[in-house]
Structures are given as structure tokens and as C-alpha cells.
mmCIF file of C-alpha atoms in Angstrom:
data_model
loop_
_atom_site.group_PDB
_atom_site.id
_atom_site.type_symbol
_atom_site.label_atom_id
_atom_site.label_comp_id
_atom_site.label_asym_id
_atom_site.label_seq_id
_atom_site.Cartn_x
_atom_site.Cartn_y
_atom_site.Cartn_z
ATOM 1 C CA MET U 30 -90.058 25.864 33.221
ATOM 2 C CA LEU U 31 -87.447 23.195 32.487
ATOM 3 C CA LEU U 32 -89.651 21.681 29.751
ATOM 4 C CA SER U 33 -90.212 25.055 28.078
ATOM 5 C CA HIS U 34 -86.461 25.742 28.302
ATOM 6 C CA LEU U 35 -85.671 22.449 26.520
ATOM 7 C CA CYS U 36 -88.297 23.197 23.867
ATOM 8 C CA LEU U 37 -86.732 26.595 23.217
ATOM 9 C CA ARG U 38 -83.277 25.001 22.924
ATOM 10 C CA SER U 39 -84.577 22.375 20.527
ATOM 11 C CA ARG U 40 -86.011 25.082 18.263
ATOM 12 C CA ALA U 41 -82.730 26.966 18.328
ATOM 13 C CA PHE U 42 -80.559 23.867 17.849
ATOM 14 C CA PRO U 43 -82.326 21.181 15.768
ATOM 15 C CA PRO U 44 -81.382 17.569 16.496
ATOM 16 C CA PHE U 45 -78.386 16.186 14.605
ATOM 17 C CA SER U 46 -79.123 14.164 11.479
ATOM 18 C CA ALA U 47 -76.905 12.494 8.895
ATOM 19 C CA SER U 48 -77.024 15.276 6.346
ATOM 20 C CA ASN U 49 -75.993 14.890 2.731
ATOM 21 C CA ARG U 50 -72.904 16.877 3.565
ATOM 22 C CA PHE U 51 -71.941 14.441 6.324
ATOM 23 C CA ILE U 52 -72.539 11.398 4.115
ATOM 24 C CA SER U 53 -70.630 13.038 1.276
ATOM 25 C CA THR U 54 -67.671 13.747 3.572
ATOM 26 C CA THR U 55 -67.644 10.158 4.813
ATOM 27 C CA ARG U 56 -67.611 8.763 1.298
ATOM 28 C CA THR U 57 -64.874 11.168 0.309
ATOM 29 C CA LEU U 58 -62.682 10.085 3.215
ATOM 30 C CA SER U 59 -63.227 6.430 2.295
ATOM 31 C CA SER U 60 -62.476 6.958 -1.393
ATOM 32 C CA ASN U 61 -59.363 8.953 -0.513
ATOM 33 C CA ARG U 62 -57.667 5.843 0.924
ATOM 34 C CA PRO U 63 -54.254 5.638 -0.831
ATOM 35 C CA LYS U 64 -54.116 3.536 -3.995
ATOM 36 C CA TYR U 65 -51.395 2.568 -6.415
ATOM 37 C CA THR U 66 -51.597 3.470 -10.105
ATOM 38 C CA ASP U 67 -51.841 0.805 -12.804
ATOM 39 C CA LEU U 68 -48.174 1.442 -13.573
ATOM 40 C CA GLN U 69 -47.231 0.832 -9.949
ATOM 41 C CA VAL U 70 -49.401 -2.283 -9.808
ATOM 42 C CA ALA U 71 -47.646 -3.539 -12.943
ATOM 43 C CA GLN U 72 -44.300 -3.012 -11.206
ATOM 44 C CA TYR U 73 -45.611 -4.983 -8.229
ATOM 45 C CA PHE U 74 -46.600 -7.795 -10.591
ATOM 46 C CA ASP U 75 -43.024 -7.743 -11.888
ATOM 47 C CA ARG U 76 -41.783 -7.898 -8.300
ATOM 48 C CA ILE U 77 -43.810 -11.047 -7.518
ATOM 49 C CA HIS U 78 -43.079 -12.571 -10.948
ATOM 50 C CA LEU U 79 -46.703 -12.764 -12.050
ATOM 51 C CA ALA U 80 -46.971 -13.829 -15.694
ATOM 52 C CA THR U 81 -48.375 -11.259 -18.116
ATOM 53 C CA SER U 82 -51.228 -13.602 -19.020
ATOM 54 C CA GLN U 83 -52.275 -13.781 -15.347
ATOM 55 C CA ARG U 84 -52.384 -10.044 -14.676
ATOM 56 C CA ILE U 85 -55.721 -8.429 -13.876
ATOM 57 C CA PHE U 86 -55.807 -4.750 -12.918
ATOM 58 C CA SER U 87 -59.452 -4.615 -11.808
ATOM 59 C CA VAL U 88 -61.527 -7.410 -10.270
ATOM 60 C CA ASP U 89 -64.838 -5.591 -10.692
ATOM 61 C CA SER U 90 -66.022 -7.806 -13.546
ATOM 62 C CA LEU U 91 -64.882 -11.123 -12.012
ATOM 63 C CA THR U 92 -67.222 -13.677 -10.470
ATOM 64 C CA SER U 93 -66.862 -14.580 -6.795
ATOM 65 C CA ALA U 94 -65.014 -17.792 -7.680
ATOM 66 C CA GLU U 95 -62.670 -15.907 -10.005
ATOM 67 C CA LYS U 96 -61.946 -13.284 -7.351
ATOM 68 C CA LEU U 97 -61.031 -15.961 -4.811
ATOM 69 C CA ALA U 98 -58.836 -17.786 -7.324
ATOM 70 C CA TYR U 99 -57.030 -14.542 -8.206
ATOM 71 C CA LEU U 100 -56.620 -13.630 -4.538
ATOM 72 C CA THR U 101 -55.107 -17.065 -3.878
ATOM 73 C CA LEU U 102 -52.733 -16.679 -6.825
ATOM 74 C CA LEU U 103 -51.559 -13.238 -5.695
ATOM 75 C CA LYS U 104 -50.946 -14.456 -2.163
ATOM 76 C CA LYS U 105 -48.889 -17.426 -3.332
ATOM 77 C CA HIS U 106 -46.641 -15.222 -5.472
ATOM 78 C CA HIS U 107 -46.315 -12.656 -2.693
ATOM 79 C CA LEU U 108 -45.343 -15.226 -0.043
ATOM 80 C CA VAL U 109 -42.584 -16.659 -2.233
ATOM 81 C CA ALA U 110 -41.209 -13.368 -3.597
ATOM 82 C CA VAL U 111 -41.666 -10.934 -0.698
ATOM 83 C CA PRO U 112 -40.201 -12.197 2.580
ATOM 84 C CA TYR U 113 -41.165 -11.334 6.110
ATOM 85 C CA GLU U 114 -38.057 -9.552 7.377
ATOM 86 C CA ASN U 115 -36.885 -7.020 9.922
ATOM 87 C CA LEU U 116 -33.468 -6.353 8.364
ATOM 88 C CA GLN U 117 -33.992 -2.593 8.426
ATOM 89 C CA ALA U 118 -34.046 -2.683 12.226
ATOM 90 C CA HIS U 119 -30.482 -4.041 12.083
ATOM 91 C CA TYR U 120 -28.801 -3.301 8.753
ATOM 92 C CA SER U 121 -29.336 0.453 8.696
ATOM 93 C CA TRP U 122 -28.051 3.522 10.477
ATOM 94 C CA HIS U 123 -31.543 4.846 11.341
ATOM 95 C CA LYS U 124 -33.280 1.540 12.362
ATOM 96 C CA GLY U 125 -36.560 3.041 11.127
ATOM 97 C CA LEU U 126 -39.615 1.131 9.916
ATOM 98 C CA GLY U 127 -42.052 3.250 7.883
ATOM 99 C CA VAL U 128 -45.538 2.199 6.794
ATOM 100 C CA SER U 129 -46.731 4.903 4.394
ATOM 101 C CA PRO U 130 -47.838 3.418 1.023
ATOM 102 C CA THR U 131 -45.229 5.511 -0.799
ATOM 103 C CA ARG U 132 -42.381 4.354 1.409
ATOM 104 C CA LEU U 133 -43.528 0.732 1.356
ATOM 105 C CA PHE U 134 -43.720 0.726 -2.438
ATOM 106 C CA ARG U 135 -40.207 2.129 -2.687
ATOM 107 C CA LYS U 136 -38.854 -0.443 -0.249
ATOM 108 C CA ILE U 137 -40.681 -3.600 -1.369
ATOM 109 C CA VAL U 138 -40.960 -2.957 -5.105
ATOM 110 C CA GLY U 139 -38.198 -0.461 -5.795
ATOM 111 C CA HIS U 140 -35.518 -2.005 -3.575
ATOM 112 C CA GLY U 141 -36.643 -5.625 -3.776
ATOM 113 C CA ARG U 142 -37.029 -6.027 -0.049
ATOM 114 C CA GLY U 143 -39.708 -7.447 2.260
ATOM 115 C CA GLY U 144 -40.946 -6.134 5.570
ATOM 116 C CA TRP U 145 -42.297 -7.049 8.934
ATOM 117 C CA CYS U 146 -46.015 -7.642 9.579
ATOM 118 C CA PHE U 147 -47.266 -4.043 9.607
ATOM 119 C CA GLU U 148 -45.258 -3.268 6.476
ATOM 120 C CA THR U 149 -46.150 -6.292 4.340
ATOM 121 C CA ASN U 150 -49.827 -6.490 5.311
ATOM 122 C CA GLN U 151 -50.318 -2.725 4.967
ATOM 123 C CA PHE U 152 -48.625 -2.822 1.563
ATOM 124 C CA LEU U 153 -50.733 -5.767 0.373
ATOM 125 C CA ASN U 154 -53.879 -4.011 1.625
ATOM 126 C CA THR U 155 -53.110 -1.005 -0.568
ATOM 127 C CA VAL U 156 -52.501 -3.301 -3.563
ATOM 128 C CA LEU U 157 -55.808 -5.127 -3.009
ATOM 129 C CA ILE U 158 -57.764 -1.876 -2.691
ATOM 130 C CA SER U 159 -56.095 -0.642 -5.890
ATOM 131 C CA LEU U 160 -57.308 -3.785 -7.688
ATOM 132 C CA GLY U 161 -60.875 -3.249 -6.482
ATOM 133 C CA PHE U 162 -61.016 -5.816 -3.689
ATOM 134 C CA ASP U 163 -63.115 -5.039 -0.610
ATOM 135 C CA ALA U 164 -60.198 -5.258 1.818
ATOM 136 C CA VAL U 165 -59.623 -3.954 5.354
ATOM 137 C CA LEU U 166 -57.022 -4.468 8.060
ATOM 138 C CA ALA U 167 -57.703 -5.901 11.503
ATOM 139 C CA GLY U 168 -55.449 -5.706 14.542
ATOM 140 C CA SER U 169 -54.131 -8.994 15.891
ATOM 141 C CA ARG U 170 -52.633 -10.385 19.091
ATOM 142 C CA VAL U 171 -49.903 -13.023 18.798
ATOM 143 C CA PHE U 172 -49.875 -15.995 21.172
ATOM 144 C CA GLU U 173 -46.680 -16.292 23.242
ATOM 145 C CA PRO U 174 -46.084 -19.995 24.092
ATOM 146 C CA LEU U 175 -43.392 -19.287 26.685
ATOM 147 C CA ASN U 176 -45.762 -17.024 28.626
ATOM 148 C CA ASN U 177 -48.844 -19.093 27.738
ATOM 149 C CA ARG U 178 -50.789 -15.942 26.914
ATOM 150 C CA TYR U 179 -51.497 -13.473 24.118
ATOM 151 C CA GLY U 180 -49.505 -10.286 23.814
ATOM 152 C CA GLY U 181 -50.834 -6.884 22.833
ATOM 153 C CA LEU U 182 -51.825 -5.677 19.374
ATOM 154 C CA ILE U 183 -48.459 -6.132 17.690
ATOM 155 C CA HIS U 184 -49.725 -7.734 14.486
ATOM 156 C CA CYS U 185 -52.348 -7.188 11.786
ATOM 157 C CA VAL U 186 -54.124 -9.241 9.122
ATOM 158 C CA ASN U 187 -56.039 -8.509 5.936
ATOM 159 C CA LEU U 188 -59.741 -9.305 5.657
ATOM 160 C CA VAL U 189 -61.221 -9.487 2.155
ATOM 161 C CA ASP U 190 -64.965 -9.699 1.549
ATOM 162 C CA ILE U 191 -66.065 -11.736 -1.471
ATOM 163 C CA ASP U 192 -69.806 -12.000 -1.975
ATOM 164 C CA GLY U 193 -70.530 -11.679 1.743
ATOM 165 C CA VAL U 194 -67.841 -14.131 2.916
ATOM 166 C CA GLN U 195 -64.769 -12.703 4.610
ATOM 167 C CA TYR U 196 -61.342 -14.246 4.005
ATOM 168 C CA MET U 197 -58.305 -13.774 6.207
ATOM 169 C CA LEU U 198 -54.957 -13.124 4.510
ATOM 170 C CA ASP U 199 -51.707 -12.758 6.403
ATOM 171 C CA VAL U 200 -48.400 -12.246 4.593
ATOM 172 C CA GLY U 201 -46.523 -11.164 7.713
ATOM 173 C CA PHE U 202 -46.472 -14.219 9.976
ATOM 174 C CA GLY U 203 -43.751 -16.342 8.392
ATOM 175 C CA GLY U 204 -43.775 -20.101 7.886
ATOM 176 C CA TYR U 205 -46.629 -20.832 10.304
ATOM 177 C CA GLY U 206 -48.868 -18.270 8.640
ATOM 178 C CA PRO U 207 -51.729 -19.246 6.291
ATOM 179 C CA PRO U 208 -50.439 -19.978 2.755
ATOM 180 C CA ARG U 209 -53.839 -19.207 1.200
ATOM 181 C CA PRO U 210 -56.977 -17.206 2.081
ATOM 182 C CA ILE U 211 -59.034 -18.739 4.920
ATOM 183 C CA PRO U 212 -62.801 -18.146 5.071
ATOM 184 C CA LEU U 213 -64.194 -16.785 8.339
ATOM 185 C CA LEU U 214 -66.649 -19.647 8.743
ATOM 186 C CA GLU U 215 -67.370 -21.584 11.906
ATOM 187 C CA GLU U 216 -67.115 -25.360 11.819
ATOM 188 C CA PRO U 217 -70.700 -26.194 10.694
ATOM 189 C CA GLU U 218 -70.560 -23.527 7.953
ATOM 190 C CA LEU U 219 -67.122 -24.708 6.838
ATOM 191 C CA MET U 220 -68.334 -28.316 6.639
ATOM 192 C CA SER U 221 -71.306 -27.184 4.595
ATOM 193 C CA ALA U 222 -69.194 -25.021 2.258
ATOM 194 C CA ILE U 223 -66.174 -27.251 1.573
ATOM 195 C CA GLY U 224 -66.888 -30.526 3.360
ATOM 196 C CA THR U 225 -64.042 -30.370 5.886
ATOM 197 C CA LYS U 226 -63.352 -28.996 9.362
ATOM 198 C CA THR U 227 -59.713 -28.123 8.705
ATOM 199 C CA LEU U 228 -57.625 -26.817 5.821
ATOM 200 C CA GLN U 229 -54.330 -28.115 4.481
ATOM 201 C CA HIS U 230 -51.347 -25.908 5.234
ATOM 202 C CA VAL U 231 -48.106 -26.681 3.344
ATOM 203 C CA GLY U 232 -47.073 -30.237 2.606
ATOM 204 C CA PRO U 233 -49.085 -33.419 3.045
ATOM 205 C CA ARG U 234 -49.461 -33.313 6.844
ATOM 206 C CA ALA U 235 -49.676 -29.762 8.207
ATOM 207 C CA GLU U 236 -53.132 -28.305 8.883
ATOM 208 C CA MET U 237 -54.619 -24.910 9.730
ATOM 209 C CA ARG U 238 -57.979 -23.557 10.813
ATOM 210 C CA LEU U 239 -59.849 -20.557 12.183
ATOM 211 C CA VAL U 240 -61.945 -21.040 15.302
ATOM 212 C CA ARG U 241 -64.169 -18.495 16.978
ATOM 213 C CA GLN U 242 -63.745 -18.381 20.723
ATOM 214 C CA ALA U 243 -62.890 -16.178 23.676
ATOM 215 C CA ILE U 244 -59.262 -16.098 24.757
ATOM 216 C CA PRO U 245 -58.442 -16.903 28.421
ATOM 217 C CA GLN U 246 -57.251 -13.385 29.247
ATOM 218 C CA GLN U 247 -60.618 -11.775 28.500
ATOM 219 C CA LEU U 248 -62.760 -10.726 31.438
ATOM 220 C CA ASP U 249 -65.867 -11.097 29.306
ATOM 221 C CA GLN U 250 -65.826 -14.665 27.974
ATOM 222 C CA ASN U 251 -68.915 -13.986 25.862
ATOM 223 C CA ARG U 252 -66.918 -11.844 23.446
ATOM 224 C CA ARG U 253 -65.543 -14.199 20.821
ATOM 225 C CA LEU U 254 -62.556 -13.565 18.570
ATOM 226 C CA TRP U 255 -61.254 -15.402 15.541
ATOM 227 C CA VAL U 256 -58.219 -17.529 16.451
ATOM 228 C CA TYR U 257 -55.843 -18.815 13.773
ATOM 229 C CA GLN U 258 -54.379 -22.220 14.661
ATOM 230 C CA PHE U 259 -51.756 -24.527 13.142
ATOM 231 C CA ARG U 260 -50.499 -28.056 13.719
ATOM 232 C CA PRO U 261 -47.716 -30.024 11.957
ATOM 233 C CA ASP U 262 -49.935 -33.101 11.566
ATOM 234 C CA ALA U 263 -53.255 -34.535 12.741
ATOM 235 C CA SER U 264 -51.650 -36.422 15.654
ATOM 236 C CA GLN U 265 -50.526 -33.227 17.387
ATOM 237 C CA ASP U 266 -52.427 -30.617 19.364
ATOM 238 C CA TRP U 267 -53.543 -27.401 17.725
ATOM 239 C CA MET U 268 -51.251 -24.438 18.405
ATOM 240 C CA SER U 269 -52.843 -20.984 18.572
ATOM 241 C CA MET U 270 -50.876 -18.487 16.515
ATOM 242 C CA CYS U 271 -52.830 -15.226 16.664
ATOM 243 C CA CYS U 272 -56.329 -13.833 17.207
ATOM 244 C CA PHE U 273 -58.265 -10.886 15.804
ATOM 245 C CA ASN U 274 -61.626 -9.116 15.918
ATOM 246 C CA ALA U 275 -63.172 -9.070 12.451
ATOM 247 C CA GLU U 276 -65.652 -6.369 13.486
ATOM 248 C CA PHE U 277 -63.007 -3.749 14.252
ATOM 249 C CA GLU U 278 -61.250 -2.198 11.269
ATOM 250 C CA PHE U 279 -57.728 -0.870 11.655
ATOM 251 C CA LEU U 280 -57.040 2.452 9.948
ATOM 252 C CA PRO U 281 -53.680 3.506 8.471
ATOM 253 C CA GLU U 282 -53.379 5.830 11.481
ATOM 254 C CA ASP U 283 -53.611 2.822 13.819
ATOM 255 C CA ILE U 284 -50.898 0.990 11.879
ATOM 256 C CA GLU U 285 -48.665 4.075 12.020
ATOM 257 C CA ILE U 286 -48.935 4.244 15.813
ATOM 258 C CA LEU U 287 -48.503 0.529 16.495
ATOM 259 C CA ASN U 288 -45.605 0.285 14.052
ATOM 260 C CA THR U 289 -43.514 2.444 16.381
ATOM 261 C CA HIS U 290 -43.456 -0.520 18.779
ATOM 262 C CA GLY U 291 -41.219 -2.294 16.283
ATOM 263 C CA MET U 292 -38.581 0.364 16.838
ATOM 264 C CA SER U 293 -38.695 0.125 20.637
ATOM 265 C CA ARG U 294 -36.139 -1.793 22.683
ATOM 266 C CA THR U 295 -38.837 -4.051 24.147
ATOM 267 C CA CYS U 296 -39.840 -5.500 20.757
ATOM 268 C CA PHE U 297 -38.103 -8.666 19.567
ATOM 269 C CA ALA U 298 -37.712 -7.125 16.086
ATOM 270 C CA SER U 299 -35.171 -4.644 17.413
ATOM 271 C CA ARG U 300 -33.136 -7.385 19.118
ATOM 272 C CA GLU U 301 -33.452 -10.487 16.938
ATOM 273 C CA LEU U 302 -32.840 -10.624 13.192
ATOM 274 C CA LEU U 303 -35.418 -12.696 11.315
ATOM 275 C CA ILE U 304 -36.284 -13.274 7.667
ATOM 276 C CA GLN U 305 -38.662 -15.899 6.236
ATOM 277 C CA ARG U 306 -40.291 -16.769 2.935
ATOM 278 C CA PHE U 307 -42.289 -19.648 1.510
ATOM 279 C CA THR U 308 -40.720 -21.962 -1.081
ATOM 280 C CA THR U 309 -42.137 -24.107 -3.882
ATOM 281 C CA SER U 310 -41.655 -27.650 -5.139
ATOM 282 C CA ASN U 311 -39.576 -26.343 -8.059
ATOM 283 C CA GLU U 312 -36.796 -25.011 -5.831
ATOM 284 C CA ARG U 313 -33.727 -27.169 -5.335
ATOM 285 C CA LEU U 314 -31.502 -26.884 -2.293
ATOM 286 C CA ASP U 315 -28.560 -25.867 -4.467
ATOM 287 C CA ALA U 316 -30.617 -23.377 -6.519
ATOM 288 C CA PRO U 317 -33.179 -21.334 -4.573
ATOM 289 C CA GLY U 318 -35.962 -19.571 -6.428
ATOM 290 C CA SER U 319 -34.204 -16.245 -6.839
ATOM 291 C CA ARG U 320 -32.170 -17.826 -9.647
ATOM 292 C CA ASN U 321 -35.209 -18.709 -11.793
ATOM 293 C CA MET U 322 -38.364 -17.211 -10.323
ATOM 294 C CA GLU U 323 -40.591 -17.958 -13.322
ATOM 295 C CA LYS U 324 -40.015 -21.680 -12.933
ATOM 296 C CA THR U 325 -40.238 -21.360 -9.155
ATOM 297 C CA MET U 326 -43.736 -19.863 -9.298
ATOM 298 C CA ASP U 327 -45.010 -22.777 -11.400
ATOM 299 C CA GLY U 328 -44.438 -25.113 -8.438
ATOM 300 C CA GLU U 329 -46.692 -25.719 -5.443
ATOM 301 C CA LEU U 330 -45.971 -24.218 -2.036
ATOM 302 C CA ASP U 331 -44.059 -26.916 -0.161
ATOM 303 C CA GLY U 332 -42.115 -25.307 2.676
ATOM 304 C CA SER U 333 -40.333 -22.267 4.053
ATOM 305 C CA LEU U 334 -36.895 -20.764 4.494
ATOM 306 C CA VAL U 335 -36.128 -19.193 7.870
ATOM 307 C CA LEU U 336 -33.000 -17.235 8.762
ATOM 308 C CA TYR U 337 -32.941 -16.416 12.462
ATOM 309 C CA GLN U 338 -29.923 -14.651 13.930
ATOM 310 C CA ASN U 339 -26.943 -16.738 12.765
ATOM 311 C CA ARG U 340 -28.805 -19.836 11.587
ATOM 312 C CA LEU U 341 -30.794 -20.811 8.491
ATOM 313 C CA LYS U 342 -33.267 -23.688 8.167
ATOM 314 C CA TRP U 343 -35.141 -24.902 5.119
ATOM 315 C CA ARG U 344 -38.109 -27.212 5.609
ATOM 316 C CA LYS U 345 -39.885 -28.848 2.677
ATOM 317 C CA GLU U 346 -43.137 -30.745 3.243
ATOM 318 C CA GLY U 347 -42.520 -30.603 6.982
ATOM 319 C CA ASP U 348 -39.044 -32.160 6.895
ATOM 320 C CA LEU U 349 -35.809 -30.297 7.624
ATOM 321 C CA LYS U 350 -33.707 -30.351 4.441
ATOM 322 C CA LEU U 351 -31.043 -27.737 5.157
ATOM 323 C CA ASP U 352 -29.499 -26.396 8.367
ATOM 324 C CA LEU U 353 -26.714 -23.805 8.196
ATOM 325 C CA LYS U 354 -24.910 -21.847 10.914
ATOM 326 C CA PHE U 355 -23.038 -18.651 10.079
ATOM 327 C CA LYS U 356 -19.734 -17.840 11.737
ATOM 328 C CA ASN U 357 -19.558 -14.198 10.675
ATOM 329 C CA GLU U 358 -21.378 -11.338 8.964
ATOM 330 C CA THR U 359 -19.940 -12.148 5.538
ATOM 331 C CA GLU U 360 -21.562 -15.594 5.553
ATOM 332 C CA ARG U 361 -24.938 -14.237 6.646
ATOM 333 C CA VAL U 362 -24.929 -11.432 4.080
ATOM 334 C CA GLU U 363 -24.094 -13.944 1.340
ATOM 335 C CA ALA U 364 -26.982 -16.152 2.501
ATOM 336 C CA LEU U 365 -29.395 -13.186 2.297
ATOM 337 C CA GLU U 366 -28.514 -12.793 -1.368
ATOM 338 C CA HIS U 367 -28.390 -16.516 -2.213
ATOM 339 C CA PHE U 368 -31.623 -17.629 -0.545
ATOM 340 C CA PHE U 369 -33.689 -14.425 -0.472
ATOM 341 C CA GLY U 370 -32.325 -12.346 -3.353
ATOM 342 C CA ILE U 371 -31.543 -9.411 -1.030
ATOM 343 C CA VAL U 372 -28.353 -7.499 -1.730
ATOM 344 C CA LEU U 373 -27.290 -5.130 1.045
ATOM 345 C CA GLU U 374 -25.487 -1.907 0.222
ATOM 346 C CA ASP U 375 -22.245 -1.007 1.993
ATOM 347 C CA GLU U 376 -24.010 1.571 4.162
ATOM 348 C CA GLU U 377 -26.534 -1.050 5.252
ATOM 349 C CA ARG U 378 -23.827 -3.557 6.137
ATOM 350 C CA GLU U 379 -22.067 -0.934 8.205
ATOM 351 C CA GLY U 380 -25.284 -0.194 10.097
ATOM 352 C CA ILE U 381 -25.118 -3.403 12.125
ATOM 353 C CA ARG U 382 -21.541 -2.988 13.308
ATOM 354 C CA GLY U 383 -21.203 -2.800 17.053
ATOM 355 C CA THR U 384 -24.867 -3.662 17.675
ATOM 356 C CA VAL U 385 -26.309 -6.676 19.463
ATOM 357 C CA GLY U 386 -27.436 -8.101 16.102
ATOM 358 C CA GLU U 387 -23.935 -8.352 14.627
ATOM 359 C CA ILE U 388 -22.339 -11.795 14.321
ATOM 360 C CA ARG U 389 -18.983 -11.320 15.932
ATOM 361 C CA GLU U 390 -16.859 -12.583 18.763
ATOM 362 C CA SER U 391 -15.894 -9.985 21.340
ATOM 363 C CA TRP U 392 -12.415 -9.855 22.865
ATOM 364 C CA PHE U 393 -13.889 -10.889 26.217
ATOM 365 C CA GLN U 394 -15.682 -13.866 24.677
ATOM 366 C CA ALA U 395 -12.504 -14.967 22.924
ATOM 367 C CA ALA U 396 -10.534 -14.710 26.173
ATOM 368 C CA PHE U 397 -13.261 -16.488 28.120
ATOM 369 C CA ASN U 398 -13.429 -19.356 25.626
ATOM 370 C CA SER U 399 -9.633 -19.756 25.647
ATOM 371 C CA GLU U 400 -9.728 -19.897 29.473
ATOM 372 C CA SER U 401 -7.560 -16.780 29.786
ATOM 373 C CA ILE U 402 -10.266 -15.488 32.116
#
């Protein structure tokens, strides 16, 4: 009776199959991923100071080697021109961080700003897709040295497939992040492909690599992730920076949800002001790249500028060349324009007043320091 019942049900409801309609819908959803127009891409090229002779609006006709070279060029320009920054979480009245392609284009290209990891990597992903690259986003966990463990999925990276080889791009990790695309190849494959186990970072000594391994917090140690590591020179231990699963694609909807963490009180971005960008060998300490970006881009990546809270450091080829401490908001705002080319409007400057991010001395602090209390 049960068998005849199942047979009747199977005749009434045929088994599911991937119909043409289903496949068509899937392809439509994939092709409907937001893209920028050629005009918008041209404006982005202006933003990153890419020479007219270097501009390519579609990579479809390029060879694998040409695609990788172009990808490397775009990343270099982006890292120098578009900083990692969380200024909007401090210098604004709304403290909001949006990740829609339209909003990101307006902020990064229209207003000449940068963004934090979900903003900059999401924006670059849309640019790469618009150019015809096979690019996806992957969620990433950042290693926390003080806790000696990885945090949750509070980061993301770009993965670009070129002729069957995936490359990791990250424009939202700051000075320790990879300055060029890194192939997802394990050590034997890497040795076979380029003849080395590690890759040069910035300067003559710093190195970087991707290793595939389980992280200590996993219950199942057989599940391996890609771990990005950095070290200042070959004599020092490798430092794990972040890890990701290359088999799990992040959708724009995932980025939208996780981005809300950046606006929560538990995220460092809402408490600590941070802005970073890479620099080149053509930048002098007394004349940062924003003064002459065309000449700047002709140089090689050689260091990074980091402004954290009330202090700015500039390292070139691994050595500290400049160390400034700001006494007040006026000095910090001037530094944002001088070193990063970011000019804050009056409304933005007012947005930080009275918050924990403002550089100011309270009446209690002044009294305490003068021993009145």
C-alpha cells in the first residue's frame, strides 16, 4: 500500500530537475550583479591617477599574463590613491557606513575618500566585474594577537580567477596587507610556478605568503583555510594576519549584514580613528603624493602612512621616517589633507565634537594634570 501510494505521488508530482527556466533564472541573477558604466570606470581611473595610455575598459581580449599585469597595476594605484579609513564613523553626524555600489562610488570617486574593508573591497569587486574580471568576495577572519585567536567574520577579500589560478587581492587591510595579487598556490605549486616559497612585500626585507592550514579554533582540523601571513624580515617569525575560505563566496547581501558590525559599539572602528595608505619611492617626506600624483604613481611601492588616533607614522622600506603627534583637532584635520588629500567639510568636522574620538583635553583631565584634584 505504501509503495503504491508513493508511486501515485510520483506520477502526480514529478521529481525536481534543473529546468531551462531555473538555469535561465540563475544566469539572470548572476548577470544582474551591479556594474559600473564605462563613464564611471573612467572616473575611477581619474581617481586612482591611471594614465590614459594604461586604461583598459574590458579585459576579455587580454592574455592571462596581461590580465595579471593589469590587475597588479590597478591594485598599486588603488592602494596609493584610495586609503583604508573609518573617518565616517567619527567625522559625521550619522556615523553610517554604507556598502551599496552607488553609495560607494559617490563616496570614493565623487568625494575623494577611502573606506574600511567592506567598503573598499566591495567597491573594487564591482570595478573588477565591470572590467570583465572573474572576481568574487570571500569572508575573512582577522587574527587578534592580544587574544592569540581569530575573531569573527569582520573582513573580506577579493578572489580573482585568471586561467584557473585564483589570486587574492585585499585593499582593506592597511600597511600589512598584500601590495600585489597573491596566487592561491601551496608551497610546492608556488615553487614550481615562480621558483620561491615566499613573496616580497614592500621594501627589501618584508615578506608575505599564503599558507593552507586549519586554524587552532576549529573543531575539525581537517578543514583547511587559506591564511595570509607577513613578516618584517626573514629573521623574524611569520605573523598570521587573516584567513579565508576560498570555496565560499560572499554575496552583496552578506557584506550588507556584516557591515553593520562596523557601526556597533563593540567594533574598534567606532572607537578608534584609523587611516592608512601605501606610498611610493617618488614621495618625499615634505611633499606627499597628493601634491603630484602622476609622478607618485611612477614610483615603486616602498612603505605606508598610518594615522591612528592622534599620531601619524610614515615607514619607508621598513624604516620609520616620520612620527608626528597631534595636540588638537586642527592639527589632525590638516594632516588628513596634507598626507591623504582628504578635505573635511564643516559639518563633518562638527560631527566628532564631544565624542570619544575627538582630540581634546577635558576640564577634569586638565585639573588632574595640574594636581588640582
